[in-house]
C-alpha atoms as a printed R data frame, in Angstrom:
    type eleno elety resid chain resno       x       y       z
1   ATOM     1    CA   MET     A     1  16.750 -28.918  16.513
2   ATOM     2    CA   LYS     A     2  16.750 -27.835  12.884
3   ATOM     3    CA   SER     A     3  13.762 -25.717  11.853
4   ATOM     4    CA   LYS     A     4  11.529 -27.159   9.157
5   ATOM     5    CA   LYS     A     5  11.414 -25.512   5.755
6   ATOM     6    CA   ILE     A     6   8.778 -22.796   5.501
7   ATOM     7    CA   ASP     A     7   6.833 -21.535   2.482
8   ATOM     8    CA   ILE     A     8   6.109 -17.899   1.668
9   ATOM     9    CA   ALA     A     9   4.218 -16.619  -1.362
10  ATOM    10    CA   TYR     A    10   4.104 -13.300  -3.222
11  ATOM    11    CA   ALA     A    11   2.137 -12.211  -6.280
12  ATOM    12    CA   ALA     A    12   3.265  -9.359  -8.520
13  ATOM    13    CA   ASP     A    13   3.229  -8.196 -12.115
14  ATOM    14    CA   HIS     A    14   6.109  -6.192 -13.595
15  ATOM    15    CA   ALA     A    15   4.772  -2.910 -12.197
16  ATOM    16    CA   TYR     A    16   5.230  -4.192  -8.633
17  ATOM    17    CA   MET     A    17   8.217  -6.495  -9.098
18  ATOM    18    CA   PHE     A    18  10.814  -4.146  -7.601
19  ATOM    19    CA   LEU     A    19   8.652  -3.536  -4.525
20  ATOM    20    CA   CYS     A    20   8.147  -7.277  -4.256
21  ATOM    21    CA   CYS     A    21  11.910  -7.910  -4.345
22  ATOM    22    CA   VAL     A    22  12.484  -5.276  -1.653
23  ATOM    23    CA   SER     A    23   9.957  -7.105   0.524
24  ATOM    24    CA   MET     A    24  11.590 -10.469  -0.260
25  ATOM    25    CA   LEU     A    25  14.973  -9.087   0.759
26  ATOM    26    CA   SER     A    26  13.570  -7.897   4.086
27  ATOM    27    CA   LEU     A    27  12.031 -11.324   4.605
28  ATOM    28    CA   LEU     A    28  15.227 -13.216   3.823
29  ATOM    29    CA   LYS     A    29  17.311 -10.958   6.070
30  ATOM    30    CA   SER     A    30  14.842 -11.428   8.940
31  ATOM    31    CA   LEU     A    31  15.096 -15.217   8.998
32  ATOM    32    CA   PRO     A    32  17.627 -16.771  11.392
33  ATOM    33    CA   GLN     A    33  20.747 -18.369   9.968
34  ATOM    34    CA   GLY     A    34  20.083 -21.961   8.997
35  ATOM    35    CA   GLN     A    35  16.355 -21.487   8.470
36  ATOM    36    CA   GLU     A    36  15.324 -22.972   5.147
37  ATOM    37    CA   ALA     A    37  12.598 -21.321   3.124
38  ATOM    38    CA   ARG     A    38  10.889 -21.513  -0.244
39  ATOM    39    CA   ILE     A    39   9.587 -18.306  -1.769
40  ATOM    40    CA   HIS     A    40   6.849 -18.822  -4.333
41  ATOM    41    CA   LEU     A    41   6.496 -15.879  -6.700
42  ATOM    42    CA   LEU     A    42   3.304 -15.719  -8.737
43  ATOM    43    CA   THR     A    43   3.857 -13.722 -11.921
44  ATOM    44    CA   ASP     A    44   2.235 -13.258 -15.313
45  ATOM    45    CA   GLU     A    45   3.201 -12.498 -18.902
46  ATOM    46    CA   SER     A    46   4.559  -9.058 -17.908
47  ATOM    47    CA   PHE     A    47   7.590 -10.701 -16.242
48  ATOM    48    CA   CYS     A    48  10.750  -9.636 -18.097
49  ATOM    49    CA   SER     A    49  14.557  -9.849 -18.071
50  ATOM    50    CA   GLU     A    50  14.775  -6.828 -15.767
51  ATOM    51    CA   ASP     A    51  12.706  -8.723 -13.195
52  ATOM    52    CA   GLU     A    52  14.855 -11.810 -13.713
53  ATOM    53    CA   ARG     A    53  17.979  -9.851 -12.753
54  ATOM    54    CA   LEU     A    54  16.370  -8.770  -9.483
55  ATOM    55    CA   LEU     A    55  15.506 -12.362  -8.581
56  ATOM    56    CA   ALA     A    56  18.997 -13.562  -9.563
57  ATOM    57    CA   HIS     A    57  20.485 -10.949  -7.205
58  ATOM    58    CA   LEU     A    58  18.434 -12.371  -4.320
59  ATOM    59    CA   SER     A    59  19.295 -15.974  -5.217
60  ATOM    60    CA   ASP     A    60  23.014 -15.157  -5.315
61  ATOM    61    CA   ARG     A    61  22.887 -13.505  -1.896
62  ATOM    62    CA   PHE     A    62  20.825 -16.254  -0.264
63  ATOM    63    CA   PRO     A    63  21.787 -19.538  -1.966
64  ATOM    64    CA   ARG     A    64  20.087 -21.624   0.744
65  ATOM    65    CA   MET     A    65  16.736 -20.075  -0.085
66  ATOM    66    CA   GLU     A    66  14.673 -21.338  -2.998
67  ATOM    67    CA   ILE     A    67  12.873 -18.770  -5.128
68  ATOM    68    CA   ILE     A    68  10.342 -20.557  -7.316
69  ATOM    69    CA   ARG     A    69   8.481 -18.629  -9.986
70  ATOM    70    CA   HIS     A    70   4.966 -19.707 -10.977
71  ATOM    71    CA   THR     A    71   3.530 -18.203 -14.149
72  ATOM    72    CA   VAL     A    72  -0.191 -17.515 -13.875
73  ATOM    73    CA   SER     A    73  -2.073 -17.603 -17.142
74  ATOM    74    CA   THR     A    74  -4.705 -14.976 -17.942
75  ATOM    75    CA   GLU     A    75  -7.135 -17.864 -18.386
76  ATOM    76    CA   ASP     A    76  -6.673 -18.845 -14.744
77  ATOM    77    CA   ILE     A    77  -8.749 -15.886 -13.573
78  ATOM    78    CA   GLN     A    78 -11.749 -15.306 -15.788
79  ATOM    79    CA   GLY     A    79 -15.034 -13.520 -15.413
80  ATOM    80    CA   ARG     A    80 -13.652 -10.354 -13.844
81  ATOM    81    CA   ASP     A    81 -12.968  -7.166 -15.820
82  ATOM    82    CA   PHE     A    82  -9.929  -5.438 -14.312
83  ATOM    83    CA   LYS     A    83  -9.919  -2.506 -16.738
84  ATOM    84    CA   GLY     A    84  -9.931   0.745 -14.785
85  ATOM    85    CA   CYS     A    85  -9.973  -1.178 -11.502
86  ATOM    86    CA   LEU     A    86  -8.048   0.104  -8.471
87  ATOM    87    CA   TRP     A    87  -6.672  -3.400  -7.929
88  ATOM    88    CA   SER     A    88  -4.614  -5.303 -10.479
89  ATOM    89    CA   LYS     A    89  -5.300  -8.833 -11.604
90  ATOM    90    CA   ALA     A    90  -2.238  -9.902  -9.616
91  ATOM    91    CA   ALA     A    91  -4.202  -9.120  -6.456
92  ATOM    92    CA   CYS     A    92  -6.275 -12.234  -7.164
93  ATOM    93    CA   TYR     A    93  -3.397 -14.621  -7.823
94  ATOM    94    CA   ARG     A    94  -3.318 -15.595  -4.149
95  ATOM    95    CA   LEU     A    95  -6.711 -17.242  -4.683
96  ATOM    96    CA   LEU     A    96  -4.922 -19.861  -6.827
97  ATOM    97    CA   LEU     A    97  -2.407 -20.898  -4.170
98  ATOM    98    CA   PRO     A    98  -4.221 -24.059  -2.975
99  ATOM    99    CA   GLU     A    99  -3.852 -25.716  -6.390
100 ATOM   100    CA   LEU     A   100  -0.648 -23.983  -7.499
101 ATOM   101    CA   LEU     A   101   1.159 -25.393  -4.455
102 ATOM   102    CA   PRO     A   102  -0.374 -28.896  -4.132
103 ATOM   103    CA   ASP     A   103   2.352 -30.184  -1.802
104 ATOM   104    CA   VAL     A   104   2.360 -27.218   0.581
105 ATOM   105    CA   GLU     A   105   0.257 -27.370   3.756
106 ATOM   106    CA   LEU     A   106   0.893 -23.977   5.380
107 ATOM   107    CA   CYS     A   107   1.978 -20.859   3.530
108 ATOM   108    CA   LEU     A   108   2.456 -17.224   4.478
109 ATOM   109    CA   TYR     A   109   1.193 -14.861   1.781
110 ATOM   110    CA   LEU     A   110   2.649 -11.326   1.694
111 ATOM   111    CA   ASP     A   111   1.697  -8.366  -0.484
112 ATOM   112    CA   ALA     A   112   4.500  -6.701  -2.436
113 ATOM   113    CA   ASP     A   113   4.067  -3.498  -0.406
114 ATOM   114    CA   THR     A   114   5.136  -5.115   2.866
115 ATOM   115    CA   LEU     A   115   8.404  -5.095   4.778
116 ATOM   116    CA   VAL     A   116   9.386  -7.815   7.258
117 ATOM   117    CA   VAL     A   117  11.020  -6.216  10.292
118 ATOM   118    CA   GLY     A   118  10.607  -8.859  12.997
119 ATOM   119    CA   ASP     A   119  10.304 -12.555  13.774
120 ATOM   120    CA   ILE     A   120   7.593 -14.300  11.725
121 ATOM   121    CA   LEU     A   121   8.447 -17.894  12.629
122 ATOM   122    CA   PRO     A   122   5.885 -18.071  15.498
123 ATOM   123    CA   LEU     A   123   3.223 -18.299  12.791
124 ATOM   124    CA   TRP     A   124   4.283 -21.855  12.023
125 ATOM   125    CA   GLU     A   125   3.691 -22.778  15.665
126 ATOM   126    CA   LEU     A   126  -0.002 -21.870  15.502
127 ATOM   127    CA   ASP     A   127  -2.639 -24.585  15.655
128 ATOM   128    CA   MET     A   128  -4.335 -24.093  12.273
129 ATOM   129    CA   ARG     A   129  -6.164 -27.427  12.075
130 ATOM   130    CA   GLU     A   130  -9.608 -25.791  12.156
131 ATOM   131    CA   TYR     A   131  -8.747 -22.591  10.299
132 ATOM   132    CA   PHE     A   132  -8.510 -21.800   6.586
133 ATOM   133    CA   LEU     A   133  -6.418 -18.724   7.212
134 ATOM   134    CA   ALA     A   134  -5.158 -16.312   9.840
135 ATOM   135    CA   GLY     A   135  -4.868 -12.555   9.444
136 ATOM   136    CA   VAL     A   136  -5.012  -9.215  11.226
137 ATOM   137    CA   PHE     A   137  -8.395  -7.603  11.857
138 ATOM   138    CA   ASP     A   138  -9.003  -4.806   9.371
139 ATOM   139    CA   ASP     A   139 -10.353  -1.535  10.743
140 ATOM   140    CA   ILE     A   140 -12.416  -1.008   7.588
141 ATOM   141    CA   ALA     A   141 -14.641  -3.874   8.736
142 ATOM   142    CA   PRO     A   142 -17.474  -1.526   9.808
143 ATOM   143    CA   VAL     A   143 -17.430  -0.020   6.312
144 ATOM   144    CA   ARG     A   144 -17.403  -3.453   4.683
145 ATOM   145    CA   GLN     A   145 -20.499  -4.329   6.728
146 ATOM   146    CA   GLU     A   146 -22.487  -2.445   4.096
147 ATOM   147    CA   THR     A   147 -21.281  -4.596   1.207
148 ATOM   148    CA   VAL     A   148 -20.544  -8.038   2.691
149 ATOM   149    CA   GLY     A   149 -22.478  -7.929   5.954
150 ATOM   150    CA   HIS     A   150 -25.374  -9.926   4.508
151 ATOM   151    CA   HIS     A   151 -22.933 -12.797   3.850
152 ATOM   152    CA   ILE     A   152 -21.227 -12.670   7.246
153 ATOM   153    CA   PRO     A   153 -23.260 -12.919  10.470
154 ATOM   154    CA   GLY     A   154 -20.514 -10.995  12.303
155 ATOM   155    CA   ILE     A   155 -17.817  -8.744  10.933
156 ATOM   156    CA   GLN     A   156 -15.475  -9.254  13.895
157 ATOM   157    CA   THR     A   157 -13.165 -11.606  11.969
158 ATOM   158    CA   TYR     A   158 -12.847  -9.503   8.808
159 ATOM   159    CA   VAL     A   159  -9.108  -9.488   8.049
160 ATOM   160    CA   ASN     A   160  -6.794  -7.575   5.750
161 ATOM   161    CA   SER     A   161  -5.636  -9.793   2.882
162 ATOM   162    CA   GLY     A   162  -2.151  -8.259   2.566
163 ATOM   163    CA   VAL     A   163  -0.723 -10.680   5.142
164 ATOM   164    CA   LEU     A   164  -2.352 -14.098   5.326
165 ATOM   165    CA   PHE     A   165  -1.187 -17.304   6.969
166 ATOM   166    CA   MET     A   166  -2.992 -19.874   4.834
167 ATOM   167    CA   ASN     A   167  -3.879 -23.490   5.527
168 ATOM   168    CA   LEU     A   168  -3.714 -24.645   1.907
169 ATOM   169    CA   ALA     A   169  -4.267 -28.276   2.855
170 ATOM   170    CA   LEU     A   170  -7.647 -27.543   4.458
171 ATOM   171    CA   MET     A   171  -8.588 -25.257   1.563
172 ATOM   172    CA   ARG     A   172  -7.959 -28.101  -0.866
173 ATOM   173    CA   GLU     A   173  -9.897 -30.527   1.317
174 ATOM   174    CA   ARG     A   174 -12.945 -28.207   1.301
175 ATOM   175    CA   ASN     A   175 -12.505 -27.262  -2.371
176 ATOM   176    CA   LEU     A   176 -12.309 -23.554  -1.582
177 ATOM   177    CA   GLN     A   177 -10.447 -22.507  -4.725
178 ATOM   178    CA   GLU     A   178 -13.442 -23.446  -6.861
179 ATOM   179    CA   LYS     A   179 -15.627 -21.245  -4.647
180 ATOM   180    CA   PHE     A   180 -13.135 -18.374  -4.919
181 ATOM   181    CA   LEU     A   181 -13.158 -18.370  -8.706
182 ATOM   182    CA   LYS     A   182 -16.898 -18.915  -8.937
183 ATOM   183    CA   GLU     A   183 -17.635 -15.803  -6.858
184 ATOM   184    CA   ILE     A   184 -14.810 -13.541  -8.050
185 ATOM   185    CA   ASN     A   185 -17.249 -11.118  -9.700
186 ATOM   186    CA   ASP     A   186 -19.429 -10.604  -6.645
187 ATOM   187    CA   TYR     A   187 -17.377  -8.319  -4.424
188 ATOM   188    CA   LEU     A   188 -16.033  -4.785  -4.457
189 ATOM   189    CA   VAL     A   189 -12.681  -5.339  -2.738
190 ATOM   190    CA   LEU     A   190 -11.855  -8.297  -4.945
191 ATOM   191    CA   ASP     A   191  -9.865 -10.927  -3.079
192 ATOM   192    CA   GLN     A   192 -10.260  -9.415   0.391
193 ATOM   193    CA   ASP     A   193 -14.051  -9.462   0.515
194 ATOM   194    CA   LEU     A   194 -14.069 -12.812  -1.239
195 ATOM   195    CA   LEU     A   195 -11.627 -14.469   1.156
196 ATOM   196    CA   ASN     A   196 -13.461 -13.128   4.195
197 ATOM   197    CA   VAL     A   197 -16.829 -14.366   2.976
198 ATOM   198    CA   VAL     A   198 -15.781 -17.804   1.693
199 ATOM   199    CA   CYS     A   199 -13.513 -18.504   4.690
200 ATOM   200    CA   TYR     A   200 -15.931 -17.120   7.286
201 ATOM   201    CA   GLY     A   201 -16.032 -19.335  10.371
202 ATOM   202    CA   GLY     A   202 -12.513 -20.544   9.664
203 ATOM   203    CA   ILE     A   203 -10.533 -17.338  10.169
204 ATOM   204    CA   ARG     A   204  -8.118 -16.928  13.042
205 ATOM   205    CA   LEU     A   205  -7.149 -13.437  14.176
206 ATOM   206    CA   LEU     A   206  -3.464 -12.528  14.477
207 ATOM   207    CA   PRO     A   207  -1.956  -9.791  16.676
208 ATOM   208    CA   PRO     A   208  -1.700  -6.454  14.843
209 ATOM   209    CA   ASP     A   209   2.104  -6.593  14.809
210 ATOM   210    CA   TYR     A   210   1.875  -9.023  11.874
211 ATOM   211    CA   ASN     A   211   0.275  -6.390   9.614
212 ATOM   212    CA   CYS     A   212   1.060  -2.822  10.708
213 ATOM   213    CA   ILE     A   213   0.529   0.450   8.960
214 ATOM   214    CA   PRO     A   214   3.718   2.327   9.938
215 ATOM   215    CA   GLY     A   215   3.040   4.986  12.535
216 ATOM   216    CA   VAL     A   216  -0.523   3.815  13.164
217 ATOM   217    CA   HIS     A   217  -0.500   0.327  14.707
218 ATOM   218    CA   ALA     A   218   1.710  -1.796  17.012
219 ATOM   219    CA   ASP     A   219   4.785  -0.305  18.650
220 ATOM   220    CA   SER     A   220   6.888  -3.419  17.916
221 ATOM   221    CA   PRO     A   221   5.828  -4.568  14.447
222 ATOM   222    CA   ARG     A   222   6.876  -7.764  12.728
223 ATOM   223    CA   ILE     A   223   5.517  -6.850   9.289
224 ATOM   224    CA   LEU     A   224   4.950  -3.325   7.982
225 ATOM   225    CA   HIS     A   225   2.293  -2.798   5.333
226 ATOM   226    CA   PHE     A   226   2.468   0.356   3.207
227 ATOM   227    CA   LEU     A   227  -1.011  -0.042   1.854
228 ATOM   228    CA   LEU     A   228  -2.875   1.749  -0.914
229 ATOM   229    CA   ARG     A   229  -2.484   5.455  -0.182
230 ATOM   230    CA   ASP     A   230   0.535   7.199  -1.703
231 ATOM   231    CA   TYR     A   231   1.293   9.315   1.347
232 ATOM   232    CA   LEU     A   232   1.844   6.104   3.351
233 ATOM   233    CA   ARG     A   233   4.278   4.640   0.804
234 ATOM   234    CA   PRO     A   234   8.037   5.343   1.012
235 ATOM   235    CA   TRP     A   235   8.567   4.972  -2.746
236 ATOM   236    CA   LYS     A   236   5.945   7.705  -3.227
237 ATOM   237    CA   ASN     A   237   6.666   9.788  -0.139
238 ATOM   238    CA   ARG     A   238  10.124   9.762   1.429
239 ATOM   239    CA   ARG     A   239   8.683  11.411   4.539
240 ATOM   240    CA   ALA     A   240   6.279   8.530   5.213
241 ATOM   241    CA   ALA     A   241   6.584   6.613   8.483
242 ATOM   242    CA   GLY     A   242   8.915   3.655   8.037
243 ATOM   243    CA   SER     A   243  10.548   5.251   4.995
244 ATOM   244    CA   GLU     A   244  14.120   4.866   6.313
245 ATOM   245    CA   LEU     A   245  13.645   1.128   6.785
246 ATOM   246    CA   TRP     A   246  12.207   0.646   3.300
247 ATOM   247    CA   TRP     A   247  14.865   2.742   1.557
248 ATOM   248    CA   ALA     A   248  17.648   0.914   3.412
249 ATOM   249    CA   MET     A   249  16.432  -2.288   1.725
250 ATOM   250    CA   ALA     A   250  15.888  -0.619  -1.651
251 ATOM   251    CA   GLU     A   251  19.459   0.747  -1.660
252 ATOM   252    CA   GLU     A   252  20.767  -2.815  -1.743
253 ATOM   253    CA   PHE     A   253  19.509  -3.062  -5.333
254 ATOM   254    CA   ALA     A   254  21.696  -0.162  -6.490
255 ATOM   255    CA   GLY     A   255  22.834  -0.784 -10.058
256 ATOM   256    CA   LEU     A   256  19.900  -3.088 -10.747
257 ATOM   257    CA   TRP     A   257  17.165  -0.461 -10.541
258 ATOM   258    CA   ASP     A   258  16.904   3.261 -11.269
259 ATOM   259    CA   LEU     A   259  16.830   4.362  -7.646
260 ATOM   260    CA   GLU     A   260  17.617   7.984  -8.494
261 ATOM   261    CA   SER     A   261  14.422   8.371 -10.518
262 ATOM   262    CA   LEU     A   262  12.505   6.637  -7.745
263 ATOM   263    CA   ARG     A   263  13.907   9.107  -5.198
264 ATOM   264    CA   ARG     A   264  12.967  12.096  -7.328
265 ATOM   265    CA   GLY     A   265   9.441  10.767  -7.705
266 ATOM   266    CA   ALA     A   266   9.197  10.224  -3.953
267 ATOM   267    CA   ASP     A   267  10.274  13.767  -3.149
268 ATOM   268    CA   TRP     A   268   7.111  15.482  -4.389
269 ATOM   269    CA   TYR     A   269   5.566  15.335  -0.924
270 ATOM   270    CA   GLN     A   270   8.460  17.443   0.318
271 ATOM   271    CA   ARG     A   271   7.216  20.111  -2.088
272 ATOM   272    CA   GLY     A   272   3.514  19.511  -1.772
273 ATOM   273    CA   SER     A   273   2.832  18.288   1.747
274 ATOM   274    CA   LEU     A   274   0.446  20.350   3.816
275 ATOM   275    CA   SER     A   275   2.953  20.771   6.649
276 ATOM   276    CA   TYR     A   276   5.532  22.099   4.184
277 ATOM   277    CA   LEU     A   277   3.042  24.583   2.716
278 ATOM   278    CA   LEU     A   278   2.129  25.811   6.186
279 ATOM   279    CA   ARG     A   279   5.794  26.389   7.035
280 ATOM   280    CA   ARG     A   280   6.353  28.346   3.838
281 ATOM   281    CA   SER     A   281   3.131  30.331   4.323
282 ATOM   282    CA   ALA     A   282   4.326  31.554   7.721
283 ATOM   283    CA   ASP     A   283   6.812  33.876   5.966
284 ATOM   284    CA   PHE     A   284   4.076  35.805   4.148
285 ATOM   285    CA   SER     A   285   1.199  37.969   5.310
286 ATOM   286    CA   GLU     A   286  -0.961  37.150   2.260
287 ATOM   287    CA   VAL     A   287  -1.454  33.690   0.791
288 ATOM   288    CA   TYR     A   288  -3.575  32.962  -2.267
289 ATOM   289    CA   VAL     A   289  -4.464  29.631  -3.848
290 ATOM   290    CA   ILE     A   290  -4.584  29.881  -7.652
291 ATOM   291    CA   GLY     A   291  -6.680  27.503  -9.729
292 ATOM   292    CA   SER     A   292 -10.173  26.673 -10.921
293 ATOM   293    CA   GLY     A   293 -10.389  22.916 -10.453
294 ATOM   294    CA   ARG     A   294 -10.945  20.418  -7.673
295 ATOM   295    CA   GLU     A   295  -7.263  20.407  -6.673
296 ATOM   296    CA   ALA     A   296  -7.375  24.159  -5.987
297 ATOM   297    CA   GLU     A   297 -10.605  23.857  -3.982
298 ATOM   298    CA   ARG     A   298  -9.138  21.048  -1.900
299 ATOM   299    CA   MET     A   299  -5.948  22.966  -1.293
300 ATOM   300    CA   PHE     A   300  -7.849  26.055  -0.191
301 ATOM   301    CA   ARG     A   301 -10.070  24.064   2.192
302 ATOM   302    CA   ALA     A   302  -7.053  22.264   3.626
303 ATOM   303    CA   LEU     A   303  -5.266  25.536   4.377
304 ATOM   304    CA   ARG     A   304  -8.439  27.023   5.829
305 ATOM   305    CA   LEU     A   305  -9.063  24.003   8.060
306 ATOM   306    CA   SER     A   306  -5.455  24.110   9.236
307 ATOM   307    CA   LYS     A   307  -5.890  27.810  10.105
308 ATOM   308    CA   CYS     A   308  -3.261  29.218   7.739
309 ATOM   309    CA   LYS     A   309  -2.901  32.755   9.120
310 ATOM   310    CA   GLY     A   310  -2.188  34.584   5.889
311 ATOM   311    CA   LEU     A   311  -4.803  32.843   3.754
312 ATOM   312    CA   LYS     A   312  -6.734  35.464   1.793
313 ATOM   313    CA   GLY     A   313  -8.636  33.559  -0.835
314 ATOM   314    CA   LEU     A   314  -8.972  31.252  -3.821
315 ATOM   315    CA   ARG     A   315  -8.474  32.943  -7.201
316 ATOM   316    CA   ARG     A   316  -8.986  31.694 -10.731
317 ATOM   317    CA   GLU     A   317  -5.994  31.709 -13.066
318 ATOM   318    CA   GLU     A   318  -7.179  34.825 -14.902
319 ATOM   319    CA   ASP     A   319  -7.737  36.659 -11.619
320 ATOM   320    CA   CYS     A   320  -4.255  36.356 -10.074
321 ATOM   321    CA   PRO     A   321  -3.417  39.114  -7.562
322 ATOM   322    CA   ALA     A   322  -0.730  41.574  -8.576
323 ATOM   323    CA   TYR     A   323   2.841  41.204  -7.382
324 ATOM   324    CA   ALA     A   324   3.639  42.272  -3.836
325 ATOM   325    CA   PRO     A   325   6.678  41.189  -1.792
326 ATOM   326    CA   HIS     A   326   4.496  39.949   1.074
327 ATOM   327    CA   ARG     A   327   2.360  37.629  -1.133
328 ATOM   328    CA   LEU     A   328   2.700  33.892  -1.640
329 ATOM   329    CA   LEU     A   329   0.877  32.096  -4.462
330 ATOM   330    CA   ILE     A   330   0.113  28.398  -4.235
331 ATOM   331    CA   VAL     A   331  -0.710  27.248  -7.757
332 ATOM   332    CA   ALA     A   332  -2.973  24.216  -8.036
333 ATOM   333    CA   SER     A   333  -3.893  24.354 -11.689
334 ATOM   334    CA   ARG     A   334  -3.609  22.189 -14.777
335 ATOM   335    CA   LYS     A   335  -2.976  25.293 -16.867
336 ATOM   336    CA   GLN     A   336   0.695  25.597 -17.753
337 ATOM   337    CA   ASP     A   337   0.787  29.254 -18.777
338 ATOM   338    CA   ILE     A   338  -0.406  31.852 -16.250
339 ATOM   339    CA   PRO     A   339   1.080  35.230 -17.370
340 ATOM   340    CA   ALA     A   340   0.645  36.964 -14.011
341 ATOM   341    CA   LEU     A   341   3.137  34.596 -12.353
342 ATOM   342    CA   ALA     A   342   6.026  36.084 -14.314
343 ATOM   343    CA   ALA     A   343   6.053  39.150 -12.044
344 ATOM   344    CA   PHE     A   344   6.623  37.088  -8.881
345 ATOM   345    CA   CYS     A   345   9.964  35.949  -7.528
346 ATOM   346    CA   GLU     A   346  10.615  32.214  -7.630
347 ATOM   347    CA   HIS     A   347  10.335  31.798  -3.845
348 ATOM   348    CA   GLN     A   348   6.857  33.422  -3.919
349 ATOM   349    CA   VAL     A   349   5.247  30.761  -6.134
350 ATOM   350    CA   LEU     A   350   4.691  27.162  -5.046
351 ATOM   351    CA   PHE     A   351   3.360  24.685  -7.556
352 ATOM   352    CA   TYR     A   352   1.130  22.133  -5.910
353 ATOM   353    CA   SER     A   353   1.610  18.568  -7.164
354 ATOM   354    CA   LYS     A   354  -1.266  16.955  -9.011
355 ATOM   355    CA   TRP     A   355  -1.332  14.271  -6.325
356 ATOM   356    CA   PRO     A   356  -3.680  14.765  -3.359
357 ATOM   357    CA   VAL     A   357  -2.132  15.518   0.022
358 ATOM   358    CA   SER     A   358  -3.645  14.159   3.211
359 ATOM   359    CA   PHE     A   359  -4.218  15.991   6.444
360 ATOM   360    CA   TYR     A   360  -3.862  12.632   8.183
361 ATOM   361    CA   ASN     A   361  -0.686  13.623  10.035
362 ATOM   362    CA   LEU     A   362  -2.433  16.668  11.475
363 ATOM   363    CA   LEU     A   363  -4.948  14.488  13.308
364 ATOM   364    CA   PRO     A   364  -4.528  13.811  17.039
365 ATOM   365    CA   LYS     A   365  -3.021  10.361  17.537
366 ATOM   366    CA   ASN     A   366  -6.085   9.089  19.378
367 ATOM   367    CA   CYS     A   367  -8.213   9.867  16.290
368 ATOM   368    CA   ARG     A   368  -5.999   8.253  13.690
369 ATOM   369    CA   ARG     A   369  -7.220   4.725  14.221
370 ATOM   370    CA   GLU     A   370 -10.805   5.875  13.737
371 ATOM   371    CA   VAL     A   371 -10.135   7.200  10.268
372 ATOM   372    CA   TYR     A   372  -7.880   4.357   9.153
373 ATOM   373    CA   GLY     A   373  -9.068   2.255   6.250
374 ATOM   374    CA   GLU     A   374 -11.502   3.478   3.663
375 ATOM   375    CA   LEU     A   375 -11.989   6.749   5.511
376 ATOM   376    CA   LEU     A   376  -8.366   7.541   4.673
377 ATOM   377    CA   MET     A   377  -9.495   7.691   1.074
378 ATOM   378    CA   TRP     A   378 -11.077  11.026   1.954
379 ATOM   379    CA   GLU     A   379  -8.243  13.323   0.984
380 ATOM   380    CA   PHE     A   380  -7.454  16.545   2.762
381 ATOM   381    CA   GLY     A   381 -10.035  19.274   2.635
382 ATOM   382    CA   VAL     A   382 -13.036  17.091   3.355
383 ATOM   383    CA   ASP     A   383 -15.381  18.912   5.699
384 ATOM   384    CA   SER     A   384 -16.625  16.192   8.008
């Protein structure tokens, strides 16, 4: 029997369009031959000809799949100031899906930073008659208790909004979109808190394999989610779990995107990761961290907590130790010119990237789940 046509939605501005197309490619390649699908892409005024070429590449490769672009006007989401916000306005476009897709009953929403690696069709076999949406329980729920707990009698159905199976028909019937936009200013985690509060009582939990942080959840994932933190994201860290899968998809856009620059940008963890610094430090009997800012303090604490054997101290830029063949300097400073460094050989000076490095991978596996979520925002060096 022929499978019915399914609907999937993404939302992305220009900054995330390449990631979104990589995710779309993984989705299209995961569907069985003969399966019809419509992909609804919610974009804004930042959409450009470069983005159009990426979509045309996908359409040419998968002519049976419809890719429909919906332009969201800035007037569609009012009342929320996104300036300086961690989340972009595009994060809220999914709130408009009930009215943007008036003829669609069930729709799978995926964030741009996802990768489909398994069978997602069982979602369309779920009984969703009494549910507004289905999603995977989010481990940050206990933290969210502080900010949304007074709206939700129980936090046990708090889901991550990066992968949502949405009953748009029921949302329209209950006029939920109006409630979404009315309360968009009231919550810290924008759409996620809002969706969990407004849809409370009508949320169905999915198995964790539908929304997995690579290396943390489910052994046999269907959808990987490289969420929020740079050290978990292959395009920021080529050593991240799941990186090979993501880059295999990205390589299929060669000639349409500057992959070489993306690779170079993703290699900084190779230079600045804590495990790399520890390996390099093992060759020296004295290790000094050089710098006077927060980055230097964090680096020093991280090395101390990881029991770096040669660690001798944290020095300000003007107090660099003199050259010695057995000394390694790890420079974590915004100052470009430190005269004392000129005396050292190149292999004795490591420049720490401005980006924070996590000690997450040093944690025992049975502790990782406990620190997942907002606790992962504590970068390395936090004494807890």
